[in-house]
CSV table of C-alpha atoms in Angstrom, one decimal:
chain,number,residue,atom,x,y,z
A,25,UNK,CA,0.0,0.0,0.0
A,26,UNK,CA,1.3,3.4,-0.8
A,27,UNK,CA,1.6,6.1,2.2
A,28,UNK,CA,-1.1,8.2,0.3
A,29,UNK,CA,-3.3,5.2,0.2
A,30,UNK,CA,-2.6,4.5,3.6
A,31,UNK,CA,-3.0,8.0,5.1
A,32,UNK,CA,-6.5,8.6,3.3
A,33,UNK,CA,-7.5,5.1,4.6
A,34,UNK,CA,-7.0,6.2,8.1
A,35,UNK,CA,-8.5,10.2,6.9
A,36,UNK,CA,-11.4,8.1,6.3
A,37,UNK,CA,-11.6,5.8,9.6
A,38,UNK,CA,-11.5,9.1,11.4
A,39,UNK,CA,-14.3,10.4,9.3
A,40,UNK,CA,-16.2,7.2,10.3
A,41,UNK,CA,-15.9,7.9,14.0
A,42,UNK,CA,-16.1,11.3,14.1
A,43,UNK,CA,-19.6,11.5,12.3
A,44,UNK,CA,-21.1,7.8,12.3
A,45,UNK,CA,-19.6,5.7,14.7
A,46,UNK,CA,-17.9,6.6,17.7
A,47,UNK,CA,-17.6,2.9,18.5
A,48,UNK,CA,-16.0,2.1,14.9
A,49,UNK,CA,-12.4,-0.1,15.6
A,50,UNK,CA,-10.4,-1.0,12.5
A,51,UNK,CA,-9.0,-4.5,14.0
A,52,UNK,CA,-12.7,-5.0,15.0
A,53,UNK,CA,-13.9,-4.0,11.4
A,54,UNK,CA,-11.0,-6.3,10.0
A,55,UNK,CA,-11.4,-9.5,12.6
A,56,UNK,CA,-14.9,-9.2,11.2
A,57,UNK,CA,-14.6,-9.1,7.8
A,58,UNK,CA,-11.8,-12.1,7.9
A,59,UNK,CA,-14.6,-13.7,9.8
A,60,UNK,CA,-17.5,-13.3,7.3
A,61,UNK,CA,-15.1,-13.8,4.0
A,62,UNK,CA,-14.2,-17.0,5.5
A,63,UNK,CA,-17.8,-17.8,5.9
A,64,UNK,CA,-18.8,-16.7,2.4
A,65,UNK,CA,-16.2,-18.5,0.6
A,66,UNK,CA,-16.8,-21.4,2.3
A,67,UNK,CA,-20.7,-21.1,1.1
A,68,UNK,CA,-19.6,-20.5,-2.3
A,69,UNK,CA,-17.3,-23.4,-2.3
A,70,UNK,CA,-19.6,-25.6,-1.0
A,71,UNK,CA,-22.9,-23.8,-3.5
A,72,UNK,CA,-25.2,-22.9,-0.5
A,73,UNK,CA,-25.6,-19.7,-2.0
A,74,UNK,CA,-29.3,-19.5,-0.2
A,75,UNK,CA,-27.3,-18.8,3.1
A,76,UNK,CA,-25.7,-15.7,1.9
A,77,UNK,CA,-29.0,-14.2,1.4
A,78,UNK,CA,-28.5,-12.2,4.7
A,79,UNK,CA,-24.1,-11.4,4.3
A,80,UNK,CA,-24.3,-10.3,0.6
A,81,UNK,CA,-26.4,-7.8,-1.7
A,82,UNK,CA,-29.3,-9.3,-3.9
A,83,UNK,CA,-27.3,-8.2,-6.8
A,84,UNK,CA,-24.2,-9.6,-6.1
A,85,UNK,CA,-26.3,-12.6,-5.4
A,86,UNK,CA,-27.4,-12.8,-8.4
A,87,UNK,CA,-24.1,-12.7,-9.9
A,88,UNK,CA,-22.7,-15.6,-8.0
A,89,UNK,CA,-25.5,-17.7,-8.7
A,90,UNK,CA,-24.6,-17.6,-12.7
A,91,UNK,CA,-20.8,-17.8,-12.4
A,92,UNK,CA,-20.8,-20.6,-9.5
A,93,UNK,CA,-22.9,-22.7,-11.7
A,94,UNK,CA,-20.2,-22.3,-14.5
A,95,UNK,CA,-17.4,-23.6,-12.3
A,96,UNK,CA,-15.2,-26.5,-12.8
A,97,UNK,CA,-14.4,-28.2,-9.2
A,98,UNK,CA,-11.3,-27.0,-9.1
A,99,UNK,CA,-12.3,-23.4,-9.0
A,100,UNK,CA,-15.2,-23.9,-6.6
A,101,UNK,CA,-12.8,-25.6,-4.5
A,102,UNK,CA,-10.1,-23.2,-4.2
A,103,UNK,CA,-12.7,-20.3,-3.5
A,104,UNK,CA,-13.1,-21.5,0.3
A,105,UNK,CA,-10.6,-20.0,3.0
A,106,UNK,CA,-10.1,-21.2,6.2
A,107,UNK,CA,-9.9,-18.6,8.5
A,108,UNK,CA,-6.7,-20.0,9.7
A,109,UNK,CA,-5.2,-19.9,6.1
A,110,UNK,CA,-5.7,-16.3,5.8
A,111,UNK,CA,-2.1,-14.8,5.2
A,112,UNK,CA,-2.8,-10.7,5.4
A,113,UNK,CA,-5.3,-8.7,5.1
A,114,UNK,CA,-5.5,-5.1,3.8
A,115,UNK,CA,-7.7,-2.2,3.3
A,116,UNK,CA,-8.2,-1.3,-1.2
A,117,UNK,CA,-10.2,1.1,-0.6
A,118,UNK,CA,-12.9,3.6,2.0
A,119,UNK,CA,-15.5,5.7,1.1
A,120,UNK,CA,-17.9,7.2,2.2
A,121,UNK,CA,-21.2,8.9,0.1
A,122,UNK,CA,-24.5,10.1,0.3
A,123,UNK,CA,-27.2,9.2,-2.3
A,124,UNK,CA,-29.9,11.3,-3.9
A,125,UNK,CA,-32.4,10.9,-0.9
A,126,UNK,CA,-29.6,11.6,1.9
A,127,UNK,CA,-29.0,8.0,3.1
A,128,UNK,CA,-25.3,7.8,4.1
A,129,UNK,CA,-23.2,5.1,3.1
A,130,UNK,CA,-19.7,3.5,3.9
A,131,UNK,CA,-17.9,1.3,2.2
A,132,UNK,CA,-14.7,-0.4,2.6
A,133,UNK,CA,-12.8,-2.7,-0.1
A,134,UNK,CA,-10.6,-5.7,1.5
A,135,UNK,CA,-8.2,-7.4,0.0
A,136,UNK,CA,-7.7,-10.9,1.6
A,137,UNK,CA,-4.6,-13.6,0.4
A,138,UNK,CA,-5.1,-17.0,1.5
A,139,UNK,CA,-3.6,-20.4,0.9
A,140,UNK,CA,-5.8,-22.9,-0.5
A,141,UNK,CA,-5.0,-26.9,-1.7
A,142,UNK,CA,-7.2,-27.1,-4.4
A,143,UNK,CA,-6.1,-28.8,-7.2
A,144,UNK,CA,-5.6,-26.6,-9.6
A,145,UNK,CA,-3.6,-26.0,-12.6
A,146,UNK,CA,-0.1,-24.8,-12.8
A,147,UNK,CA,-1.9,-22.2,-15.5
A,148,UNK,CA,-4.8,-20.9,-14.8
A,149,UNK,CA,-7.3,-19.3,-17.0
A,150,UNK,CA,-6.3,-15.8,-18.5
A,151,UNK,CA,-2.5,-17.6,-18.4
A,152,UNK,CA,-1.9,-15.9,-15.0
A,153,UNK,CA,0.6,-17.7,-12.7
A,154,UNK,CA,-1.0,-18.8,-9.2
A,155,UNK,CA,1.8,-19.2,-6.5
A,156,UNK,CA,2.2,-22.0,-5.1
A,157,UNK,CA,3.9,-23.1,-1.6
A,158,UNK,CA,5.0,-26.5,-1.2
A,159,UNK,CA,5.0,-28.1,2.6
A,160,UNK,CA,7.0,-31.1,3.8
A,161,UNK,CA,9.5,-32.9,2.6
A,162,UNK,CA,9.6,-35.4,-0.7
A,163,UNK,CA,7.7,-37.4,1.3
A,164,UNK,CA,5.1,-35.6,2.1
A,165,UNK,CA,4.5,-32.6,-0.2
A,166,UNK,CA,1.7,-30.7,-0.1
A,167,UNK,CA,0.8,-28.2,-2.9
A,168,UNK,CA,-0.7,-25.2,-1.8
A,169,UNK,CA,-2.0,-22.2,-3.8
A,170,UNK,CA,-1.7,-18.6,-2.4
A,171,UNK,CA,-5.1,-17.0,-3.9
A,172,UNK,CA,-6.0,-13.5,-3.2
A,173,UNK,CA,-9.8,-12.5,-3.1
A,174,UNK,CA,-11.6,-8.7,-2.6
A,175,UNK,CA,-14.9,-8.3,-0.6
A,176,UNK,CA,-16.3,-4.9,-0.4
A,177,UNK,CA,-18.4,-4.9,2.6
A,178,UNK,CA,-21.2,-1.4,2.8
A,179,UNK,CA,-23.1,0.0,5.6
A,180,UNK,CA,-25.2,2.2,5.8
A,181,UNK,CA,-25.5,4.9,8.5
A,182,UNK,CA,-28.7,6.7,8.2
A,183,UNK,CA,-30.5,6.8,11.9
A,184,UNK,CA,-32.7,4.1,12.6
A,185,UNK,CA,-31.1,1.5,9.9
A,186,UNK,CA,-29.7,-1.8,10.8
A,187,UNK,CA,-26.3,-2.1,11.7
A,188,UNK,CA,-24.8,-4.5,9.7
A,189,UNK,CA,-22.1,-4.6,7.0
A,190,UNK,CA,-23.7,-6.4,3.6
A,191,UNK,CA,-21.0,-7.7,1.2
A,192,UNK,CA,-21.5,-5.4,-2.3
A,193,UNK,CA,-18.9,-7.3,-4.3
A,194,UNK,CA,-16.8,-10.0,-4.4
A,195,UNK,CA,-14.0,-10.9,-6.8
A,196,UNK,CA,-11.6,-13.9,-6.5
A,197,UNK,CA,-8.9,-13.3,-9.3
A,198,UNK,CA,-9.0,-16.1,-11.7
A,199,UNK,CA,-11.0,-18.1,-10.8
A,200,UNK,CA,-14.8,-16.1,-10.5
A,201,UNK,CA,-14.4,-14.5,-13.6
């Protein structure tokens, strides 16, 4: 992340508690967004997309339900992260907006990498090269892939909404495409 980047991520936090919510903790933002990507991914994996009714938007819903039905095992496979196999976490991007009716909004892009031991390709599609970690000796390789995947999680803060985070968009790099 670039200082810029960095400083107008932490402009915005302050934003955030100075005008919507005092209580509002980035490590507690970020344990819970590891927390619900892990969740997610593991319901997309596993194509119990009528669980994520409540975590992500009905568009975004929407979306999934086309492209997960299109997706060799492989792919499905390597979209679940366990929580544990969560590497780092950053912010991509914070903002915050009003629409035309004066609803307030926040949302906040993370970028999660993850190792997953799906069997997947050495080439993936699009050509791009997936890392891969091996673990063990000869013996007893295991083949892991280090994936990276971005949730963008919204909220809004107009008085007397619910307040809860609903996932607006979710990419996994090459292999929800």
């Amino acid at each position: 992340t670039s200082p810029f980047a960095w400083l107008r991520t932490r402009f915005y936090y302050l934003l955030i508690r100075l005008y919507f919510d005092q209580e509002f903790s980035v490590q507690e933002f970020t344990r819970g967004a590891k927390q619900a990507f892990s969740v997610v991914s593991k319901l997309l994996s596993q194509r119990k997309l009528d669980l994520l009714e409540e975590l992500v938007s009905a568009e975004v819903l929407q979306v999934l339900k086309e492209k997960i039905s299109l997706l060799p095992d492989s792919h499905r496979d390597a979209l679940a992260a366990d929580i544990d196999a969560i590497m780092y976490t950053t912010e991509g991007d914070v903002r915050i907006y009003y629409d035309d009716d004066g609803i307030k909004f926040v949302s906040i892009l993370m970028c999660f990498w993850y190792l997953n031991g799906a069997n997947l390709p050495d080439e993936v599609p699009g050509e791009a090269k997936v890392f891969q970690i091996v673990f063990g000796d000869e013996s007893t390789k295991e083949k892991k892939h280090l994936l990276t995947a971005n949730y963008e999680f919204q909220r809004e803060f107009t008085e007397g909404a619910k307040p809860d985070w609903t996932i607006t968009r979710i990419e996994h790099p090459r292999l929800l495409e």
